[in-house]
Short mmCIF file of C-alpha atoms in Angstrom, two decimals:
data_model
loop_
_atom_site.label_atom_id
_atom_site.label_comp_id
_atom_site.label_asym_id
_atom_site.label_seq_id
_atom_site.Cartn_x
_atom_site.Cartn_y
_atom_site.Cartn_z
CA MET A 23 0.00 0.00 0.00
CA SER A 24 1.42 3.35 -0.95
CA THR A 25 1.61 6.28 1.39
CA VAL A 26 1.55 9.98 0.64
CA ILE A 27 4.42 12.03 2.06
CA THR A 28 3.91 15.77 2.33
CA PRO A 29 7.25 17.59 2.66
CA PRO A 30 6.84 20.27 5.34
CA SER A 31 8.10 23.17 3.21
CA VAL A 32 6.18 22.27 0.05
CA SER A 33 3.02 24.05 -0.98
CA ALA A 34 1.28 25.37 -4.07
CA PHE A 35 2.55 28.53 -5.65
CA VAL A 36 1.77 30.64 -8.69
CA THR A 37 4.40 31.80 -11.13
CA THR A 38 4.35 34.84 -13.37
CA THR A 39 7.13 34.18 -15.86
CA SER A 40 6.77 33.93 -19.61
CA THR A 41 5.64 30.84 -21.48
CA PRO A 42 8.55 28.68 -22.70
CA LEU A 43 9.04 26.95 -26.00
CA ALA A 44 10.64 23.74 -24.76
CA LEU A 45 9.38 22.01 -27.91
CA HIS A 46 11.51 23.20 -30.79
CA ASP A 47 10.14 25.07 -33.79
CA GLY A 48 9.31 22.12 -36.03
CA PRO A 49 5.83 21.09 -37.19
CA VAL A 50 3.29 18.96 -35.33
CA ILE A 51 2.87 15.56 -36.98
CA ILE A 52 -0.70 14.27 -36.74
CA ALA A 53 -0.57 10.49 -37.18
CA VAL A 54 -3.95 9.03 -38.02
CA GLY A 55 -5.01 5.46 -38.59
CA PRO A 56 -7.48 4.42 -41.28
CA ASN A 57 -10.30 4.12 -38.74
CA GLU A 58 -9.53 6.86 -36.23
CA GLU A 59 -8.73 10.00 -38.17
CA ASP A 60 -11.60 12.12 -36.85
CA HIS A 61 -10.80 12.52 -33.14
CA THR A 62 -7.04 12.35 -33.60
CA LEU A 63 -7.13 14.90 -36.39
CA ARG A 64 -9.24 17.30 -34.32
CA ALA A 65 -6.91 16.93 -31.33
CA GLY A 66 -3.81 17.43 -33.44
CA ILE A 67 -5.25 20.58 -35.01
CA ARG A 68 -5.98 22.05 -31.57
CA VAL A 69 -2.48 21.28 -30.35
CA ALA A 70 -0.78 22.66 -33.46
CA SER A 71 -2.91 25.80 -33.32
CA GLY A 72 -2.10 26.32 -29.65
CA LEU A 73 1.61 26.00 -30.37
CA ALA A 74 1.34 28.13 -33.54
CA ARG A 75 2.94 25.35 -35.59
CA ARG A 76 2.23 23.86 -38.97
CA ALA A 77 0.15 20.67 -38.80
CA ASP A 78 1.33 17.86 -41.08
CA ILE A 79 -0.78 14.73 -41.45
CA VAL A 80 0.55 11.21 -41.93
CA CYS A 81 -1.38 7.99 -42.45
CA ALA A 82 0.15 4.52 -42.62
CA ILE A 83 -1.68 1.77 -44.49
CA ASP A 84 -1.08 -1.74 -43.23
CA PRO A 85 0.44 -3.80 -46.08
CA GLY A 86 -2.05 -6.53 -45.17
CA ARG A 87 -4.82 -4.36 -46.61
CA ILE A 88 -3.18 -4.48 -50.03
CA TYR A 89 -1.14 -7.69 -50.18
CA GLY A 90 -2.16 -11.28 -49.62
CA TRP A 91 -0.10 -14.43 -49.12
CA GLU A 92 -0.43 -17.82 -50.73
CA VAL A 93 1.66 -20.88 -49.94
CA GLY A 94 3.95 -21.65 -52.83
CA TYR A 95 3.46 -18.25 -54.45
CA GLY A 96 4.33 -15.78 -51.68
CA ALA A 97 2.93 -12.26 -51.50
CA PHE A 98 0.59 -10.99 -54.19
CA PRO A 99 -1.32 -7.69 -54.54
CA ARG A 100 -5.01 -7.91 -53.77
CA LEU A 101 -5.59 -4.21 -54.41
CA GLU A 102 -3.81 -1.61 -56.51
CA ALA A 103 -1.63 0.28 -54.02
CA GLY A 104 -1.75 3.59 -55.86
CA SER A 105 -5.55 3.77 -55.85
CA VAL A 106 -5.72 2.88 -52.14
CA VAL A 107 -3.17 5.55 -51.25
CA ALA A 108 -4.96 8.12 -53.40
CA GLY A 109 -8.27 7.28 -51.75
CA TYR A 110 -6.92 7.78 -48.25
CA ARG A 111 -5.15 10.98 -49.26
CA GLU A 112 -8.38 12.41 -50.64
CA ARG A 113 -10.25 11.50 -47.45
CA LEU A 114 -7.63 13.25 -45.34
CA ARG A 115 -7.55 16.27 -47.63
CA SER A 116 -11.30 16.64 -47.26
CA ALA A 117 -11.12 16.20 -43.47
CA ALA A 118 -8.32 18.77 -43.19
CA ALA A 119 -10.24 21.27 -45.30
CA GLY A 120 -13.34 20.80 -43.18
CA ALA A 121 -11.29 21.34 -40.02
CA GLY A 122 -9.83 24.56 -41.36
CA ILE A 123 -6.17 23.54 -41.29
CA GLY A 124 -3.94 26.15 -42.85
CA SER A 125 -0.40 25.23 -43.87
CA HIS A 126 -0.01 21.46 -43.91
CA THR A 127 1.11 18.44 -45.88
CA ILE A 128 -0.55 15.05 -46.22
CA SER A 129 1.55 11.91 -46.43
CA VAL A 130 0.07 8.44 -47.01
CA ASP A 131 2.42 5.46 -47.17
CA VAL A 132 2.12 1.70 -47.20
CA GLY A 133 4.13 0.10 -44.41
CA PRO A 134 4.35 -0.61 -40.66
CA ALA A 135 2.66 2.29 -38.88
CA ALA A 136 5.39 2.96 -36.31
CA GLN A 137 8.09 3.02 -38.97
CA VAL A 138 6.15 5.33 -41.28
CA ILE A 139 5.28 7.75 -38.45
CA ASP A 140 8.82 7.87 -37.06
CA GLU A 141 10.43 8.37 -40.48
CA THR A 142 7.99 11.16 -41.33
CA ALA A 143 8.61 12.91 -37.99
CA THR A 144 12.38 12.54 -38.24
CA THR A 145 12.60 13.69 -41.85
CA GLY A 146 10.36 16.65 -41.12
CA ASP A 147 12.26 17.60 -37.93
CA ALA A 148 8.96 17.48 -36.04
CA ALA A 149 8.52 19.04 -32.61
CA LEU A 150 5.72 16.68 -31.58
CA ILE A 151 3.78 13.64 -32.77
CA VAL A 152 0.05 13.56 -31.96
CA MET A 153 -1.68 10.21 -32.32
CA GLY A 154 -4.49 8.14 -30.84
CA LEU A 155 -3.98 6.53 -27.44
CA GLY A 156 -5.15 3.23 -28.89
CA ARG A 157 -6.84 0.21 -27.38
CA HIS A 158 -5.79 -1.64 -24.25
CA ARG A 159 -7.34 -5.09 -24.60
CA PRO A 160 -4.89 -7.99 -24.07
CA VAL A 161 -5.61 -9.27 -27.58
CA ASP A 162 -4.46 -5.95 -29.04
CA ARG A 163 -1.11 -6.33 -27.29
CA LEU A 164 -0.73 -9.92 -28.48
CA ILE A 165 -1.28 -9.07 -32.14
CA GLY A 166 0.87 -5.96 -31.95
CA THR A 167 -1.66 -3.19 -32.49
CA GLU A 168 -0.32 -0.93 -29.75
CA THR A 169 0.81 1.62 -32.29
CA ALA A 170 1.50 4.41 -29.78
CA LEU A 171 3.84 2.17 -27.79
CA ARG A 172 5.63 1.06 -30.93
CA VAL A 173 6.15 4.66 -32.02
CA VAL A 174 7.51 5.57 -28.58
CA GLN A 175 9.94 2.66 -28.87
CA ARG A 176 11.36 4.02 -32.12
CA THR A 177 11.27 7.77 -32.11
CA ARG A 178 13.31 10.58 -30.59
CA VAL A 179 10.35 12.97 -30.98
CA PRO A 180 7.91 13.58 -28.07
CA VAL A 181 4.67 11.64 -28.53
CA LEU A 182 1.27 12.89 -27.35
CA ALA A 183 -1.22 10.00 -27.35
CA VAL A 184 -4.78 11.29 -27.04
CA PRO A 185 -8.11 9.60 -26.23
CA ALA A 186 -11.33 10.50 -28.00
CA ALA A 187 -12.27 12.77 -25.06
CA PHE A 188 -9.27 15.08 -25.63
CA THR A 189 -11.15 18.20 -26.71
CA SER A 190 -9.33 21.11 -25.03
CA PRO A 191 -5.90 22.03 -23.60
CA PRO A 192 -5.17 20.16 -20.36
CA ALA A 193 -6.32 21.96 -17.21
CA VAL A 194 -4.82 19.35 -14.86
CA ALA A 195 -1.49 17.70 -15.71
CA VAL A 196 0.53 15.13 -13.77
CA VAL A 197 4.26 14.83 -14.47
CA GLY A 198 6.25 11.90 -13.11
CA VAL A 199 9.63 13.31 -12.03
CA ASP A 200 12.75 11.41 -11.00
CA PHE A 201 15.06 14.47 -11.02
CA SER A 202 16.87 13.23 -14.12
CA ASP A 203 17.41 14.95 -17.48
CA ALA A 204 14.54 12.92 -18.93
CA GLY A 205 12.17 13.99 -16.14
CA TRP A 206 13.12 17.65 -16.42
CA HIS A 207 12.76 17.61 -20.21
CA ALA A 208 9.34 15.92 -19.92
CA ALA A 209 8.08 18.66 -17.61
CA ALA A 210 9.49 21.41 -19.85
CA CYS A 211 7.87 19.95 -22.98
CA ALA A 212 4.49 19.64 -21.25
CA LEU A 213 4.28 23.30 -20.23
CA PRO A 214 3.40 24.80 -23.67
CA LEU A 215 0.48 22.35 -23.95
CA LEU A 216 -1.32 23.47 -20.77
CA ALA A 217 -4.41 25.62 -20.58
CA PRO A 218 -4.17 29.06 -18.93
CA GLY A 219 -4.57 28.70 -15.18
CA ALA A 220 -3.77 24.98 -15.29
CA THR A 221 -2.65 22.95 -12.28
CA LEU A 222 0.63 21.08 -12.69
CA HIS A 223 1.31 18.21 -10.29
CA LEU A 224 4.96 17.17 -10.05
CA VAL A 225 4.84 13.65 -8.62
CA HIS A 226 7.89 11.71 -7.43
CA VAL A 227 7.40 8.01 -6.73
CA TRP A 228 10.07 6.10 -4.85
CA GLN A 229 10.47 2.78 -3.07
CA PRO A 230 12.00 2.76 0.44
CA SER A 231 14.26 -0.17 1.23
CA HIS A 232 11.96 -1.61 3.94
CA VAL A 233 15.01 -3.31 5.43
CA ASP A 234 15.24 -3.41 9.24
CA ASP A 235 18.76 -2.08 9.21
CA GLU A 236 20.11 1.18 10.61
CA ALA A 237 22.16 2.02 7.53
CA HIS A 238 19.22 1.52 5.16
CA SER A 239 16.90 3.47 7.43
CA GLU A 240 19.32 6.39 7.57
CA HIS A 241 19.67 6.35 3.79
CA ASP A 242 15.88 6.42 3.34
CA GLU A 243 15.56 9.23 5.86
CA ARG A 244 18.23 11.34 4.15
CA TYR A 245 16.63 10.74 0.78
CA GLU A 246 13.17 11.72 1.98
CA HIS A 247 14.50 14.74 3.84
CA GLY A 248 16.22 16.02 0.68
CA LEU A 249 13.14 15.82 -1.56
CA PRO A 250 11.68 19.30 -0.84
CA ALA A 251 14.95 20.96 -1.88
CA ARG A 252 15.10 18.89 -5.05
CA PHE A 253 11.52 19.81 -5.94
CA HIS A 254 12.27 23.50 -5.50
CA GLU A 255 15.50 23.16 -7.46
CA LEU A 256 13.64 21.48 -10.31
CA THR A 257 10.88 24.06 -10.33
CA GLU A 258 13.29 26.97 -10.31
CA SER A 259 14.97 25.53 -13.40
CA LEU A 260 11.71 25.53 -15.38
CA VAL A 261 10.36 28.60 -17.16
CA LEU A 262 6.72 28.34 -16.15
CA PRO A 263 3.73 29.87 -17.97
CA GLU A 264 1.85 32.64 -16.25
CA SER A 265 -0.70 31.61 -13.62
CA VAL A 266 0.17 27.92 -13.65
CA THR A 267 -0.20 26.48 -10.15
CA VAL A 268 2.45 23.91 -9.23
CA LEU A 269 1.92 21.25 -6.57
CA PHE A 270 4.45 18.72 -5.27
CA GLU A 271 3.58 15.16 -4.33
CA VAL A 272 5.69 12.25 -3.07
CA ARG A 273 4.37 8.69 -3.10
CA GLU A 274 5.75 5.25 -2.46
CA GLY A 275 5.39 2.14 -4.58
CA HIS A 276 5.45 1.05 -8.21
CA VAL A 277 5.94 4.16 -10.34
CA ALA A 278 3.44 3.54 -13.15
CA GLU A 279 0.74 2.31 -10.76
CA ARG A 280 1.07 5.27 -8.41
CA LEU A 281 1.09 7.77 -11.29
CA LEU A 282 -2.02 6.22 -12.80
CA ASP A 283 -3.77 6.21 -9.41
CA PHE A 284 -2.84 9.85 -8.81
CA ALA A 285 -3.98 10.93 -12.26
CA GLN A 286 -7.33 9.22 -11.83
CA VAL A 287 -8.00 10.62 -8.35
CA ASN A 288 -7.10 14.15 -9.45
CA HIS A 289 -9.04 13.93 -12.73
CA ALA A 290 -5.96 14.64 -14.80
CA ASP A 291 -6.31 15.55 -18.46
CA LEU A 292 -2.65 14.79 -19.19
CA LEU A 293 -0.10 12.37 -17.73
CA VAL A 294 3.54 13.04 -18.62
CA VAL A 295 6.58 10.79 -18.31
CA GLY A 296 10.14 10.88 -19.62
CA ARG A 297 11.70 8.06 -21.57
CA HIS A 298 15.26 7.11 -20.75
CA GLY A 299 17.65 5.42 -23.15
CA ARG A 300 19.57 6.48 -26.23
CA SER A 301 20.54 3.17 -27.77
CA TRP A 302 18.24 1.14 -30.02
CA LEU A 303 18.09 -1.69 -27.48
CA GLU A 304 17.19 0.71 -24.65
CA ARG A 305 14.46 2.27 -26.76
CA LEU A 306 13.00 -1.14 -27.59
CA ARG A 307 12.62 -1.88 -23.89
CA VAL A 308 11.12 1.62 -23.35
CA GLY A 309 10.80 0.99 -19.62
CA SER A 310 8.05 -0.19 -17.34
CA VAL A 311 6.91 3.34 -16.50
CA ALA A 312 6.19 4.55 -20.06
CA THR A 313 4.75 1.16 -21.03
CA GLY A 314 2.55 0.92 -17.95
CA VAL A 315 1.27 4.47 -18.33
CA LEU A 316 0.47 4.09 -22.03
CA ARG A 317 -1.39 0.85 -21.39
CA GLY A 318 -3.25 1.99 -18.30
CA ALA A 319 -4.14 5.65 -18.81
CA SER A 320 -7.57 6.89 -19.80
CA CYS A 321 -6.38 10.50 -20.19
CA ALA A 322 -3.88 11.83 -22.71
CA VAL A 323 -0.27 10.69 -22.27
CA LEU A 324 2.86 12.62 -23.27
CA VAL A 325 6.05 10.54 -23.49
CA VAL A 326 9.21 12.64 -23.91
CA PRO A 327 12.52 11.02 -24.90
CA GLU A 328 15.61 12.01 -22.97
CA PRO A 329 17.34 14.88 -24.79
CA PRO A 330 20.54 13.91 -26.62
CA PRO A 331 23.72 15.08 -24.88
CA HIS A 332 24.59 17.63 -27.56
CA ALA A 333 21.22 19.37 -26.94
CA ARG A 334 21.76 19.87 -23.22
CA ASP A 335 23.41 23.24 -23.70
CA HIS A 336 19.92 24.58 -24.33
CA ALA A 337 18.74 23.33 -20.90
CA PRO A 338 19.57 25.11 -17.66
CA VAL A 339 19.98 21.85 -15.73
CA VAL A 340 22.12 18.72 -15.71
CA HIS A 341 20.52 15.57 -14.32
CA GLY A 342 17.79 17.68 -12.74
CA ARG A 343 20.20 20.03 -10.94
CA VAL A 344 20.77 23.70 -11.63
CA GLY A 345 24.21 24.70 -12.89
CA LYS A 346 26.25 27.88 -12.44
CA ASP A 347 28.36 29.18 -15.30
CA TRP A 348 31.88 30.30 -14.45
CA GLY A 349 33.09 33.56 -15.93
CA ARG A 350 35.92 33.16 -18.43
CA GLY A 351 38.34 34.92 -16.09
CA GLU A 352 37.61 32.27 -13.40
CA TRP A 353 38.25 29.20 -15.51
CA THR A 354 41.87 28.53 -14.49
CA ALA A 355 41.31 29.00 -10.74
CA GLN A 356 37.95 27.22 -10.70
CA ALA A 357 39.27 24.22 -12.64
CA ASP A 358 42.16 23.89 -10.16
CA ALA A 359 39.78 24.16 -7.19
CA PHE A 360 37.44 21.57 -8.74
CA THR A 361 40.39 19.18 -9.11
CA ARG A 362 41.50 19.65 -5.49
CA ARG A 363 37.98 18.94 -4.21
CA ASN A 364 37.31 15.90 -6.36
CA ALA A 365 40.58 14.19 -7.33
CA GLY A 366 40.23 10.44 -6.91
CA LYS A 367 36.45 10.29 -7.26
CA PRO A 368 34.88 7.89 -9.75
CA THR A 369 33.61 9.57 -12.91
CA VAL A 370 31.35 9.15 -15.89
CA LEU A 371 32.51 11.21 -18.86
CA GLU A 372 29.96 11.79 -21.64
CA MET A 373 31.22 13.30 -24.90
CA SER A 374 28.85 14.38 -27.66
CA GLU A 375 29.30 16.02 -31.05
CA SER A 376 26.76 18.71 -31.92
CA SER A 377 27.06 18.33 -35.69
CA THR A 378 26.57 14.56 -35.90
CA GLY A 379 24.91 13.69 -32.59
CA ALA A 380 27.67 11.09 -31.98
CA PHE A 381 27.90 10.07 -28.34
CA SER A 382 30.58 8.28 -26.30
CA GLN A 383 30.97 7.46 -22.64
CA GLU A 384 33.84 6.48 -20.35
CA ARG A 385 33.08 4.87 -16.98
CA GLY A 386 35.10 3.51 -14.08
CA TYR A 387 38.04 5.92 -14.13
CA SER A 388 38.96 8.23 -11.29
CA LEU A 389 39.52 11.94 -11.75
CA PHE A 390 43.15 13.01 -11.96
CA GLY A 391 42.56 16.60 -12.97
CA VAL A 392 40.78 19.28 -14.99
CA ILE A 393 43.23 21.79 -16.46
CA TYR A 394 42.36 24.96 -18.34
CA ARG A 395 45.11 26.28 -20.61
CA SER A 396 44.24 29.91 -21.17
CA PRO A 397 46.61 30.78 -24.06
CA LEU A 398 45.20 27.94 -26.17
CA ASN A 399 41.61 28.12 -24.81
CA GLU A 400 41.71 24.38 -24.19
CA VAL A 401 40.67 22.10 -21.34
CA ASP A 402 42.34 18.80 -20.52
CA ILE A 403 40.25 16.25 -18.60
CA VAL A 404 42.67 13.67 -17.20
CA LEU A 405 41.27 10.35 -15.97
CA GLY A 406 43.06 7.23 -14.83
CA GLU A 407 42.87 3.95 -12.99
CA ALA A 408 42.92 3.97 -9.20
CA HIS A 409 46.15 4.72 -7.31
CA GLY A 410 47.86 5.87 -10.49
CA ARG A 411 48.33 2.34 -11.77
CA GLY A 412 47.52 1.37 -15.34
CA ARG A 413 46.59 3.67 -18.18
CA HIS A 414 45.59 7.32 -18.19
CA LEU A 415 43.13 9.04 -20.50
CA THR A 416 43.50 12.68 -21.49
CA ASN A 417 40.60 14.29 -23.33
CA THR A 418 41.48 17.67 -24.82
CA LEU A 419 38.60 20.05 -25.56
CA ARG A 420 39.45 22.90 -27.94
CA GLY A 421 37.63 26.17 -28.47
CA VAL A 422 35.98 26.21 -25.03
CA SER A 423 32.93 28.50 -24.85
CA THR A 424 31.35 27.75 -21.44
CA MET A 425 32.23 25.95 -18.23
CA CYS A 426 29.36 25.17 -15.87
CA LEU A 427 29.57 23.67 -12.36
CA VAL A 428 26.55 21.65 -11.25
CA ARG A 429 26.04 21.00 -7.55
CA ASP A 430 23.61 18.99 -5.45
CA ALA A 431 21.19 20.70 -3.09
CA ASP A 432 23.71 20.34 -0.22
CA GLY A 433 26.46 22.09 -2.22
CA THR A 434 28.38 18.95 -3.20
CA ASP A 435 29.91 19.01 -6.69
CA HIS A 436 27.86 16.83 -9.01
CA ALA A 437 29.17 17.49 -12.52
CA LEU A 438 31.18 19.80 -14.73
CA ARG A 439 29.76 20.63 -18.14
CA ILE A 440 32.05 22.12 -20.78
CA SER A 441 30.88 23.39 -24.17
CA HIS A 442 33.53 23.55 -26.86
CA ALA A 443 33.93 24.04 -30.58
CA THR A 444 32.55 20.68 -31.65
CA GLY A 445 30.21 19.64 -28.86
CA THR A 446 29.75 19.14 -25.13
CA ALA A 447 31.56 17.20 -22.40
CA LEU A 448 29.78 16.26 -19.19
CA LEU A 449 32.01 15.02 -16.37
CA ALA A 450 29.73 13.54 -13.69
CA LEU A 451 31.07 12.55 -10.27
CA SER A 452 30.14 9.66 -8.03
CA PRO A 453 30.39 9.71 -4.22
CA GLY A 454 33.43 8.07 -2.61
CA ARG A 455 36.62 6.94 -4.26
CA ILE A 456 37.64 4.00 -6.41
CA THR A 457 39.43 1.40 -4.31
#
């Protein structure tokens, strides 16, 4: 049974800052199935209009509607593909005209729906995909008709899956936050979708150890005690629309179940979760939270992929924590001080290239030093194996433009982010030392 924890310093508050554009400036892709275009199309038009974006429509036709299969002969066309595509395109053109869509394109392709939708969104540099929430019967899962889940597995574009009842901007939104980059980015992308005067619930679900041991109990107590500061830190890093009321909630238990329960009790119009994972294998697994929410929600669901490392320069946080930029004149002294405080700590070094999106990661090495060489405007990040034994790695970053120190709520160094001529380096620290 889950319990509700109310941090003593947490309460509702109203912000008065300007509305952000966390979703980039690309079009809204409205993905409609052959039998569901009406409600999805209407919802997509509303969303695109609210964001002041172009609405582009895509429809995928299952190859099984056109091709048959016969033993000994293989696949054969039962219908002429061109006429089927033309028929669907004309239906969508008529529906779009009746809905009053302005600038838009209509794309109809034969192929697996998730693949067609993802390729259209990627090619068009879409800001958002709007599609139907789909059905939740067990038989639908067995035969693979969970199109929304399959799109979420593939794409790097945020996906808004809407039920038939989605007729206006969300007045009550629930965002599952875990204080990671993915959680922060999910909250930021949800903000432009909200109605004026909306209520935004930031909900953190965690599982205490429930072990009758002093060390575990102390860990759980410290974690719980630190949550109010992390909520405030997260909220301060978001640029909130005017008049949006923000509420904090902490619950215990299974994340997807508690989020679904909370959304139902609070009559949420929108449930928002981040999706971790950059690799193809990680995206295929999606995660129990996004999967559980998509399968169990009756309200609209927004699933936001974790931002790629090279895009994090546009975010004011790293791993959910607020960073502080060093002035260029401080770089030499601050890099030396950072080294003195953290030499010997385990590290995770993420390197990303802004032009290609290439990403690499080094784990398990201790920090030997961060050195800024002013005449050359270069930074050396020196890592090595524990106690100085074994190999050393020196990563040289040229054309440095920013250096940002990220700290935890208690002031402990958490990471150093360095932007340079070709990308971004994120040096994250772990507690303790490698032994």
